[in-house]
JSON list of C-alpha atoms in Angstrom, two decimals:
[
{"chain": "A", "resi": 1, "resn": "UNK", "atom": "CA", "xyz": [-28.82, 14.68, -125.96]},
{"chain": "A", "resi": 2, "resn": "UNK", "atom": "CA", "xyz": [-29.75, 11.16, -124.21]},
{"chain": "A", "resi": 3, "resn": "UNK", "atom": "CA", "xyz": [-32.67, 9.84, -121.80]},
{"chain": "A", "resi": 4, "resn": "UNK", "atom": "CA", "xyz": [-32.23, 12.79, -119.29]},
{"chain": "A", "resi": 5, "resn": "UNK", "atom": "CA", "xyz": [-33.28, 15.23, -122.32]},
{"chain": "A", "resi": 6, "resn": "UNK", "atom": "CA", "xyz": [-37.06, 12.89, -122.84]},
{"chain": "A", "resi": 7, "resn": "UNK", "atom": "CA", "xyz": [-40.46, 13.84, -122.05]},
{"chain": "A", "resi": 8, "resn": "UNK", "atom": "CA", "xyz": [-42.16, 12.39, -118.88]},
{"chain": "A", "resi": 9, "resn": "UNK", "atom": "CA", "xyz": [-44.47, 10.82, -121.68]},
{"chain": "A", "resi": 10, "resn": "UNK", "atom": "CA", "xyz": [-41.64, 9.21, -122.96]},
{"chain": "A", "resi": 11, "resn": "UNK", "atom": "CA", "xyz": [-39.95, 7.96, -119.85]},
{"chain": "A", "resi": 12, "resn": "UNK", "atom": "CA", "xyz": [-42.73, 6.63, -118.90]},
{"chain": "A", "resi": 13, "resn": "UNK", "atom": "CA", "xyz": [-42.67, 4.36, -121.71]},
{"chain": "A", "resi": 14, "resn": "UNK", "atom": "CA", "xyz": [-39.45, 3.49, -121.21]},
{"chain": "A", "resi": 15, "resn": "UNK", "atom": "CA", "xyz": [-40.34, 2.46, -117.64]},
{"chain": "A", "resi": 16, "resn": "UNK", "atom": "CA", "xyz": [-42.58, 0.01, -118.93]},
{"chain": "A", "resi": 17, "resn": "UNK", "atom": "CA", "xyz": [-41.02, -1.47, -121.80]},
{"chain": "A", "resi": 18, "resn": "UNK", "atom": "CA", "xyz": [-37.46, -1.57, -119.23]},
{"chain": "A", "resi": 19, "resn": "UNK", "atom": "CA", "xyz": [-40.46, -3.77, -116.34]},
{"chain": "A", "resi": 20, "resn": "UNK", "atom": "CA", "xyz": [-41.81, -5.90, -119.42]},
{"chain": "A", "resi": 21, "resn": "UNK", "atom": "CA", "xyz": [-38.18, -6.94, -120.65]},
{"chain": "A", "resi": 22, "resn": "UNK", "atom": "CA", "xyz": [-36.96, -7.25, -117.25]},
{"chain": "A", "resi": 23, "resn": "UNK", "atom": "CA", "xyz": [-39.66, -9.48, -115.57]},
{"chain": "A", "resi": 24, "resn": "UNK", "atom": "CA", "xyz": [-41.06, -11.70, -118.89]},
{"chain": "A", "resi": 25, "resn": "UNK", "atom": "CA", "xyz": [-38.15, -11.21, -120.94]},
{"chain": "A", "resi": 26, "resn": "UNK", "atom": "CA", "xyz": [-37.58, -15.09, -121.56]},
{"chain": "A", "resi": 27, "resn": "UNK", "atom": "CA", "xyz": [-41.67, -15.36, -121.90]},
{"chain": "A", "resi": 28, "resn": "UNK", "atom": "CA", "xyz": [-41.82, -12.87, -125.36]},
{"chain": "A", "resi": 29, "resn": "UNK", "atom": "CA", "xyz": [-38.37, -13.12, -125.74]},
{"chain": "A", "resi": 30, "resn": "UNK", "atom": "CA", "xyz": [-38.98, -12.54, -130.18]},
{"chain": "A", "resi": 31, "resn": "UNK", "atom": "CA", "xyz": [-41.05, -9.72, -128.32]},
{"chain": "A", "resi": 32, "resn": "UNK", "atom": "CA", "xyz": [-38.10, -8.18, -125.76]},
{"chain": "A", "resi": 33, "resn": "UNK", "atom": "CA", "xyz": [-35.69, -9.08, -128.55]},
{"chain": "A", "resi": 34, "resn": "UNK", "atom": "CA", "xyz": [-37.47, -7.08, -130.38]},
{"chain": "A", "resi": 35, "resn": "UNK", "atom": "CA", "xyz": [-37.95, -3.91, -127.58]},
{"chain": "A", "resi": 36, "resn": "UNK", "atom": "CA", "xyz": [-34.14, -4.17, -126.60]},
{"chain": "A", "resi": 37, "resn": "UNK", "atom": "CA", "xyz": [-33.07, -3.80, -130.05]},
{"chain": "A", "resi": 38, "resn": "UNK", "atom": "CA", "xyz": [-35.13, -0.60, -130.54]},
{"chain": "A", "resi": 39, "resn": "UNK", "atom": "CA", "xyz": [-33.96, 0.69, -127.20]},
{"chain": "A", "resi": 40, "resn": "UNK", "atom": "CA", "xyz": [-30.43, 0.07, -127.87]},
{"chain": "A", "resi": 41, "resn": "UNK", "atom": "CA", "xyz": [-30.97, 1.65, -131.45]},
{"chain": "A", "resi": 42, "resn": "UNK", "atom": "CA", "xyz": [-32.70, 5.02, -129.94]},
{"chain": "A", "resi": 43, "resn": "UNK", "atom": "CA", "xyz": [-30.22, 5.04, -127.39]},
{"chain": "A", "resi": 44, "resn": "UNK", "atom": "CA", "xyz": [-27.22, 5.08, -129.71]},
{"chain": "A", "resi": 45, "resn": "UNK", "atom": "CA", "xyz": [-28.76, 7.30, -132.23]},
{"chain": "A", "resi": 46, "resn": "UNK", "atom": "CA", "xyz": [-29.20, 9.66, -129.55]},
{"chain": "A", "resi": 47, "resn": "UNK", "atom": "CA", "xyz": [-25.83, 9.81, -128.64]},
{"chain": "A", "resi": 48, "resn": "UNK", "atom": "CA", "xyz": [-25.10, 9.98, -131.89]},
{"chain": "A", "resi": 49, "resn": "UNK", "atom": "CA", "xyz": [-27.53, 12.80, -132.71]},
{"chain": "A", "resi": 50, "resn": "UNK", "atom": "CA", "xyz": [-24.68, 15.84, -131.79]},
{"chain": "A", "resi": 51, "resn": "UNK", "atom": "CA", "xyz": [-22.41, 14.09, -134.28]},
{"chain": "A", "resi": 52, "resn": "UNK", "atom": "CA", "xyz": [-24.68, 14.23, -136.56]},
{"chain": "A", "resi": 53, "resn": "UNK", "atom": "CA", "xyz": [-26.10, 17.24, -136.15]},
{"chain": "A", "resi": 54, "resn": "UNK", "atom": "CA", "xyz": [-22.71, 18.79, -136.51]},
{"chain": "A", "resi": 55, "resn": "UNK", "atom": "CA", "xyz": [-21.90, 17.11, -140.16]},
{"chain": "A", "resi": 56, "resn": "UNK", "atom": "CA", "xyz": [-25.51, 17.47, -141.55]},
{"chain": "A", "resi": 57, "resn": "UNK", "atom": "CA", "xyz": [-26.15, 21.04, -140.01]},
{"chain": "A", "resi": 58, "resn": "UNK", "atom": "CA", "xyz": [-29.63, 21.32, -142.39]},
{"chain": "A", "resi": 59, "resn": "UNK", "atom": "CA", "xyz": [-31.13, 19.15, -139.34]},
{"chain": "A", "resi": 60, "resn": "UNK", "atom": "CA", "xyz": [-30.05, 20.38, -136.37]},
{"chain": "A", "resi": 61, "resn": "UNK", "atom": "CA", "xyz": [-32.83, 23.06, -136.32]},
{"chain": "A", "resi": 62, "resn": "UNK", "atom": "CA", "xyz": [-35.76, 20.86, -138.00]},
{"chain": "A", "resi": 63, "resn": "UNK", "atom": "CA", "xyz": [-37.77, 18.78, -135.22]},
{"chain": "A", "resi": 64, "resn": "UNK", "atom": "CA", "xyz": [-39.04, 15.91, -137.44]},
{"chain": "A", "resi": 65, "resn": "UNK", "atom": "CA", "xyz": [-35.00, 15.35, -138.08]},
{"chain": "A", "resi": 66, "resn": "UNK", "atom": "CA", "xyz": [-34.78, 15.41, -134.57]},
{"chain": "A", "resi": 67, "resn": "UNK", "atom": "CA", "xyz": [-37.25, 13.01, -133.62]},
{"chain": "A", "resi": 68, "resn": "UNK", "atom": "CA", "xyz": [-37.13, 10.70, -136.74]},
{"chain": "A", "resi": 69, "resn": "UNK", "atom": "CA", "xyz": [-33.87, 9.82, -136.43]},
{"chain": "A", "resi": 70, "resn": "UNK", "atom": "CA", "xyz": [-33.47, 7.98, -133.04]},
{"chain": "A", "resi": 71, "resn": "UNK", "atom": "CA", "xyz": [-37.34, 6.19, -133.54]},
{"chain": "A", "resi": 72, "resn": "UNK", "atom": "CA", "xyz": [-35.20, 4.99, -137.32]},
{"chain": "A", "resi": 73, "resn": "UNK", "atom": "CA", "xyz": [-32.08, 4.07, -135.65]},
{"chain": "A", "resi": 74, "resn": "UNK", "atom": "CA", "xyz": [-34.54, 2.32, -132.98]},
{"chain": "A", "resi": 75, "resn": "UNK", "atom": "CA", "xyz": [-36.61, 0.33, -135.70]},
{"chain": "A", "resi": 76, "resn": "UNK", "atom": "CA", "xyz": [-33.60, -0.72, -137.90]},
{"chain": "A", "resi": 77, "resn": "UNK", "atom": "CA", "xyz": [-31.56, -2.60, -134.70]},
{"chain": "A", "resi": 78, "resn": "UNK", "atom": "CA", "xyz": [-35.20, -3.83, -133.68]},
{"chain": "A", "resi": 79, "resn": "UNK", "atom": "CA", "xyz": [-35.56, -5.66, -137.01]},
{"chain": "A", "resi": 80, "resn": "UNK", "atom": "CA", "xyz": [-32.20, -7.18, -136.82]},
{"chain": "A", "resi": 81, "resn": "UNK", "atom": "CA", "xyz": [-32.77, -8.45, -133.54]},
{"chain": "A", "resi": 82, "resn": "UNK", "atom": "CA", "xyz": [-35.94, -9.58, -133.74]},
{"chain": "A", "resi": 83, "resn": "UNK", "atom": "CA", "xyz": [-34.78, -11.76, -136.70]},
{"chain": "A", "resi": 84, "resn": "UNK", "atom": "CA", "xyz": [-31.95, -13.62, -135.10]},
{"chain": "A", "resi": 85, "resn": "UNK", "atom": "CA", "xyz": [-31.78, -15.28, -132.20]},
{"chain": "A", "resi": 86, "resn": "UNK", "atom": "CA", "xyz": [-28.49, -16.38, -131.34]},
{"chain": "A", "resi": 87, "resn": "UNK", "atom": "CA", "xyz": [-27.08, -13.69, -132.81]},
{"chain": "A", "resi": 88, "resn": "UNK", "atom": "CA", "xyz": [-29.32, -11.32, -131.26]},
{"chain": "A", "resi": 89, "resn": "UNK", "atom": "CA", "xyz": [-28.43, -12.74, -127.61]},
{"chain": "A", "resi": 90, "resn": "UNK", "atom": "CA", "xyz": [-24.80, -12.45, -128.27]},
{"chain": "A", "resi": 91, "resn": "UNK", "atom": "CA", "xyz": [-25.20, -8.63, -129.51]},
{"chain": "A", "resi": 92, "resn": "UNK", "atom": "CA", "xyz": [-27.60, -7.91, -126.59]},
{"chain": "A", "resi": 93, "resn": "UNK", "atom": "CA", "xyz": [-24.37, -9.25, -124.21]},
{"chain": "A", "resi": 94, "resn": "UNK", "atom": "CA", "xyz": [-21.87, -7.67, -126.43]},
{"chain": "A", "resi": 95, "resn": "UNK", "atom": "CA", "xyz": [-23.98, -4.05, -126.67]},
{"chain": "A", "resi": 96, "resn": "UNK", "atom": "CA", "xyz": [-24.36, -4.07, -122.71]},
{"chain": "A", "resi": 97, "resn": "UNK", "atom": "CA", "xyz": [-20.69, -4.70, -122.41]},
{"chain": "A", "resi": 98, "resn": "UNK", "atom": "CA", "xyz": [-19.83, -2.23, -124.90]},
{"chain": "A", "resi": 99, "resn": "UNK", "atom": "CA", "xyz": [-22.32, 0.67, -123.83]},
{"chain": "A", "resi": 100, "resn": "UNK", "atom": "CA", "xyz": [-21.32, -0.03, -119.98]},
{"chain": "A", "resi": 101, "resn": "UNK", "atom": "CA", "xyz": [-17.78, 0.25, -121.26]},
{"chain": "A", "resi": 102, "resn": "UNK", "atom": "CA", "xyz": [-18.20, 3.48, -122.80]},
{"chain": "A", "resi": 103, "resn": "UNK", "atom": "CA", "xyz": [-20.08, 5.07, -120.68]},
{"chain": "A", "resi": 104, "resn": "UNK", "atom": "CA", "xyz": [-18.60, 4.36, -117.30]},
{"chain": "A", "resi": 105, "resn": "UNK", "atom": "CA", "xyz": [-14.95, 3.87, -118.40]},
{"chain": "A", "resi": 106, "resn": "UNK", "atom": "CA", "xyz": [-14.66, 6.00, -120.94]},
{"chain": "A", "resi": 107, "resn": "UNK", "atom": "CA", "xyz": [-13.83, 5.47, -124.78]},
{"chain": "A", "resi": 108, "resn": "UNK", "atom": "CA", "xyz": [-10.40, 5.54, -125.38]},
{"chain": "A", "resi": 109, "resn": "UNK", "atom": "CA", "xyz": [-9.23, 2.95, -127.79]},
{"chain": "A", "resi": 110, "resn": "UNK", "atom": "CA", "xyz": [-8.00, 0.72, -125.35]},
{"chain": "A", "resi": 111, "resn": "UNK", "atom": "CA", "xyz": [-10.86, 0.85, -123.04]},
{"chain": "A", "resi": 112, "resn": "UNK", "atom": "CA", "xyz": [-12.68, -0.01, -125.99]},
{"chain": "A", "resi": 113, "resn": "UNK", "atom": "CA", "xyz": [-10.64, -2.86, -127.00]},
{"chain": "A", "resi": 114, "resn": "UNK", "atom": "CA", "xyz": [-10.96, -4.62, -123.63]},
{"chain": "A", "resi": 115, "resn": "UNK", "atom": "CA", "xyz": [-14.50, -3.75, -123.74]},
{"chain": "A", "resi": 116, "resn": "UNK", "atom": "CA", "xyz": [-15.02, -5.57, -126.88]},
{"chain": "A", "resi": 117, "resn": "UNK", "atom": "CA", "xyz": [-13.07, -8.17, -126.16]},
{"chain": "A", "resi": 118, "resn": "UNK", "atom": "CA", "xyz": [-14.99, -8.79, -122.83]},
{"chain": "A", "resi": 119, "resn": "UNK", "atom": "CA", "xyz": [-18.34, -8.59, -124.53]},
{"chain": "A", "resi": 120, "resn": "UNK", "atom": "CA", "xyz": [-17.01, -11.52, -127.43]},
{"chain": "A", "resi": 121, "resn": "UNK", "atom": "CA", "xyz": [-16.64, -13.76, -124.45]},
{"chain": "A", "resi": 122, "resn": "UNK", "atom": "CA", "xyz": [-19.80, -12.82, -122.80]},
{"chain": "A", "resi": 123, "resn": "UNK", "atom": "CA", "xyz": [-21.52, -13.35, -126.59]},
{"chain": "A", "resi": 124, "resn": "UNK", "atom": "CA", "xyz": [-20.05, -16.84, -127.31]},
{"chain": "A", "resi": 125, "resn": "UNK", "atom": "CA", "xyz": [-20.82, -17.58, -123.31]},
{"chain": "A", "resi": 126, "resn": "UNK", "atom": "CA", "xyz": [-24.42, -16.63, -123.81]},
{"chain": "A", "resi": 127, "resn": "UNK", "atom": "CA", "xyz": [-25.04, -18.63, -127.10]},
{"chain": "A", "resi": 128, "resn": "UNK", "atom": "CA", "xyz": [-23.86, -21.55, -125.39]},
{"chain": "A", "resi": 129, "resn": "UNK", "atom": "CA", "xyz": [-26.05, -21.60, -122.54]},
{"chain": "A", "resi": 130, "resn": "UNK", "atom": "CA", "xyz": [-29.30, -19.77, -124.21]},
{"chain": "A", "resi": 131, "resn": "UNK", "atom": "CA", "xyz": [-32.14, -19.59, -121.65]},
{"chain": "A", "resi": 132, "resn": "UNK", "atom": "CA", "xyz": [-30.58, -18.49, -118.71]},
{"chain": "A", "resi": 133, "resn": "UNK", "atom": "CA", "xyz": [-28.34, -16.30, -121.10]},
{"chain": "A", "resi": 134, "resn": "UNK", "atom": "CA", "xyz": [-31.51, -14.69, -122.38]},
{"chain": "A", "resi": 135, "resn": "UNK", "atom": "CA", "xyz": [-32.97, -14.81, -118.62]},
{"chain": "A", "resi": 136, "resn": "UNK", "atom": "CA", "xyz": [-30.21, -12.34, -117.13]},
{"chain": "A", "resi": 137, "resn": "UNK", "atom": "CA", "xyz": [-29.83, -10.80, -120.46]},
{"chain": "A", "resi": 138, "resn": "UNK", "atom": "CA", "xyz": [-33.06, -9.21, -120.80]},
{"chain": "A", "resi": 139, "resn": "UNK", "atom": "CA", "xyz": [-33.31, -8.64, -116.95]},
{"chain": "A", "resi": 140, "resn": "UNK", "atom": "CA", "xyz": [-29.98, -6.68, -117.27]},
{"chain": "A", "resi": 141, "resn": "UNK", "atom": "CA", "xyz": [-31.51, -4.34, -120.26]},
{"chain": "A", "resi": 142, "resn": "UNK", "atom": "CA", "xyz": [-34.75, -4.10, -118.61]},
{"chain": "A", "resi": 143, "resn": "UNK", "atom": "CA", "xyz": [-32.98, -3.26, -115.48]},
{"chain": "A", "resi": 144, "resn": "UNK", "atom": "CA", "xyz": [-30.12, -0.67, -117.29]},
{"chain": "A", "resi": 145, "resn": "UNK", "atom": "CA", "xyz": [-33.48, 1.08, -119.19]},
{"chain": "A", "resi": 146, "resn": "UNK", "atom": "CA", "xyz": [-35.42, 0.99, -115.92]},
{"chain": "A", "resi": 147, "resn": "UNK", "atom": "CA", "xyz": [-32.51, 2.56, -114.01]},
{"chain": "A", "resi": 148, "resn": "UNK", "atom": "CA", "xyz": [-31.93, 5.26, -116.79]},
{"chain": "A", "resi": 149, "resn": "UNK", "atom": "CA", "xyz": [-35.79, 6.09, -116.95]},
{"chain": "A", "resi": 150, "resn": "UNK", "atom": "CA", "xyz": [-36.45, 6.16, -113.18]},
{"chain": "A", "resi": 151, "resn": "UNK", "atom": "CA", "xyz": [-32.89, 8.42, -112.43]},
{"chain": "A", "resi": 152, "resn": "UNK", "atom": "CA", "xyz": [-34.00, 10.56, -115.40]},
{"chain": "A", "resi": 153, "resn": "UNK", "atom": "CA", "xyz": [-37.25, 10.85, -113.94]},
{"chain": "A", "resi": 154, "resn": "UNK", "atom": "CA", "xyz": [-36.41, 11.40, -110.24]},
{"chain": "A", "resi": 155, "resn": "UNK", "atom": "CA", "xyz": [-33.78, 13.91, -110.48]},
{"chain": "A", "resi": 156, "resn": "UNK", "atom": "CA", "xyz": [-33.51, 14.83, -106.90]},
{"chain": "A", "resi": 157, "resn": "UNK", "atom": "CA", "xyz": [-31.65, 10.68, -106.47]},
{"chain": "A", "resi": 158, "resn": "UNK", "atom": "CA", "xyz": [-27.93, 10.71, -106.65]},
{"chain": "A", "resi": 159, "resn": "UNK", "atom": "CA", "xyz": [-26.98, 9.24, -109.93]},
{"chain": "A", "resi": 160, "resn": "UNK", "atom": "CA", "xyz": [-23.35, 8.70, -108.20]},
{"chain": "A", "resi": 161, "resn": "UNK", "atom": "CA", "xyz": [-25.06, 7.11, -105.41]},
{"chain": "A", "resi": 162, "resn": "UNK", "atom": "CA", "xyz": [-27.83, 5.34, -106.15]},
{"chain": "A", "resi": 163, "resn": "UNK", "atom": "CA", "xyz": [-26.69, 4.07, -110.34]},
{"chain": "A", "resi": 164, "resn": "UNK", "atom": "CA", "xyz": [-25.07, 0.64, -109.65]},
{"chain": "A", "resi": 165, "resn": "UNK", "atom": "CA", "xyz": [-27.56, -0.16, -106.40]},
{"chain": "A", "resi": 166, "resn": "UNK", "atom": "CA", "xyz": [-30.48, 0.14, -108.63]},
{"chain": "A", "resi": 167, "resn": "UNK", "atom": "CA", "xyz": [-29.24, -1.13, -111.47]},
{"chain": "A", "resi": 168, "resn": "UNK", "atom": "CA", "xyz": [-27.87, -4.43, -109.77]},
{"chain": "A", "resi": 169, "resn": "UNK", "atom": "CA", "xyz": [-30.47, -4.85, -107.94]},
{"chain": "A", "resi": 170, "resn": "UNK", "atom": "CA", "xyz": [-33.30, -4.31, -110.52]},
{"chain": "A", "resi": 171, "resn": "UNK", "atom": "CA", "xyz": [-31.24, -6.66, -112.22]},
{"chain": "A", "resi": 172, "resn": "UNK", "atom": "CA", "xyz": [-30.97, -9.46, -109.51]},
{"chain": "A", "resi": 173, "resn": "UNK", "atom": "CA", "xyz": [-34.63, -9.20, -108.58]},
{"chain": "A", "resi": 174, "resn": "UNK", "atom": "CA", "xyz": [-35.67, -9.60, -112.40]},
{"chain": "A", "resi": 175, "resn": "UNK", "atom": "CA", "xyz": [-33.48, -12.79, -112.70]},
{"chain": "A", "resi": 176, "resn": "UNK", "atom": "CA", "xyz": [-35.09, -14.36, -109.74]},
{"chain": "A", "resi": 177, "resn": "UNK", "atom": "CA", "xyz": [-38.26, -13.35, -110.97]},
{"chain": "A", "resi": 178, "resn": "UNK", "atom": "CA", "xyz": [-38.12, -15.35, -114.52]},
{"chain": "A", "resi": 179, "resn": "UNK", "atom": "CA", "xyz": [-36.29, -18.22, -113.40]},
{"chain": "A", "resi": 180, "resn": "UNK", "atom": "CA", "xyz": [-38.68, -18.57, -110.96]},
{"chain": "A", "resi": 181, "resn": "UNK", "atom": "CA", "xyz": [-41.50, -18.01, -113.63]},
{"chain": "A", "resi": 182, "resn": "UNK", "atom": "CA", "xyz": [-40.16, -20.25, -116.46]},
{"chain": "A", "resi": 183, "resn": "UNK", "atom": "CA", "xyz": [-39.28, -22.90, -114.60]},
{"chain": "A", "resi": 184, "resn": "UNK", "atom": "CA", "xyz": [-41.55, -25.52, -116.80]},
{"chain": "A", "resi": 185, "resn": "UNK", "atom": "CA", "xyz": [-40.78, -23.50, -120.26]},
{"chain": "A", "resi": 186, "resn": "UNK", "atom": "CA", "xyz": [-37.45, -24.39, -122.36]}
]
């Protein structure tokens, strides 16, 4: 199960929370903090879900279980990062890097390793220089939920196609767009 399996209710939420964090994620960051942490939290638990379906069998066929469990997974990260800043900018970096990693290079252990170690360095780089950090941060998760949503949505595009294009240049054009915005803010 993942984003492809949602409602059109529920995609379409995700298309707006992906345009809030990607366009005034520096603006409410304690608020985008907040909304990438519970997107990154749904999103695991999702792909988590068969896993767990197949050692806890009692839920697979019980719809609250179903449901619960990703909006849970979704509200626990959310609370973590909503609470920590610097640490909640690094794991944003690091949970990019890893999820990217996983998902479009596959998750063998050494992928995984270089993956991680990748995402330490893009952590402790982000920490260090915090509000553009936080600027292409949240306009990379706003742009990687945006991308997911829309594709998901518009099933006749070409995920091999038309993935990276959008996703870069979501990505680019929501950069431009806060530093261009929060120019006078620190």
């Amino acid at each position: 199960m993942g984003i492809q399996h949602l409602e059109i209710y529920e995609l379409l939420i995700f298309i707006v929370l992906g345009l809030i964090i990607l366009l005034f994620g520096y603006r409410i960051k304690k608020i985008a903090f907040f909304i990438v942490w519970f997107l990154l939290g749904f999103n695991i638990m999702l792909m988590l879900m068969p896993t767990l379906n197949n050692l806890v069998p009692q839920i697979v066929g019980n719809d609250l279980w179903q449901n619960l469990l990703p909006i849970a997974g979704g509200l626990l990260s959310a609370l973590l990062g909503f609470s920590i800043e610097k640490l909640c900018v690094a794991g944003i970096c690091f949970a990019l890097v890893m999820t990217v990693t996983a998902r479009y290079f596959g998750t063998d252990v050494l992928t995984l390793v270089i993956g991680a170690i990748v995402g330490v360095f893009a952590g402790a780089a982000a920490v260090m220089m915090m509000k553009p950090s936080i600027i292409i941060a949240t306009s990379i998760a706003g742009s990687y939920v945006l991308t997911l949503a829309l594709l998901a949505l518009f099933t006749q595009i070409d995920l091999t196609v038309w993935y990276w294009p959008i996703l870069i240049g979501l990505a680019f054009l929501g950069t431009l767009f806060q530093f261009s915005t929060t120019r006078d803010l620190e």
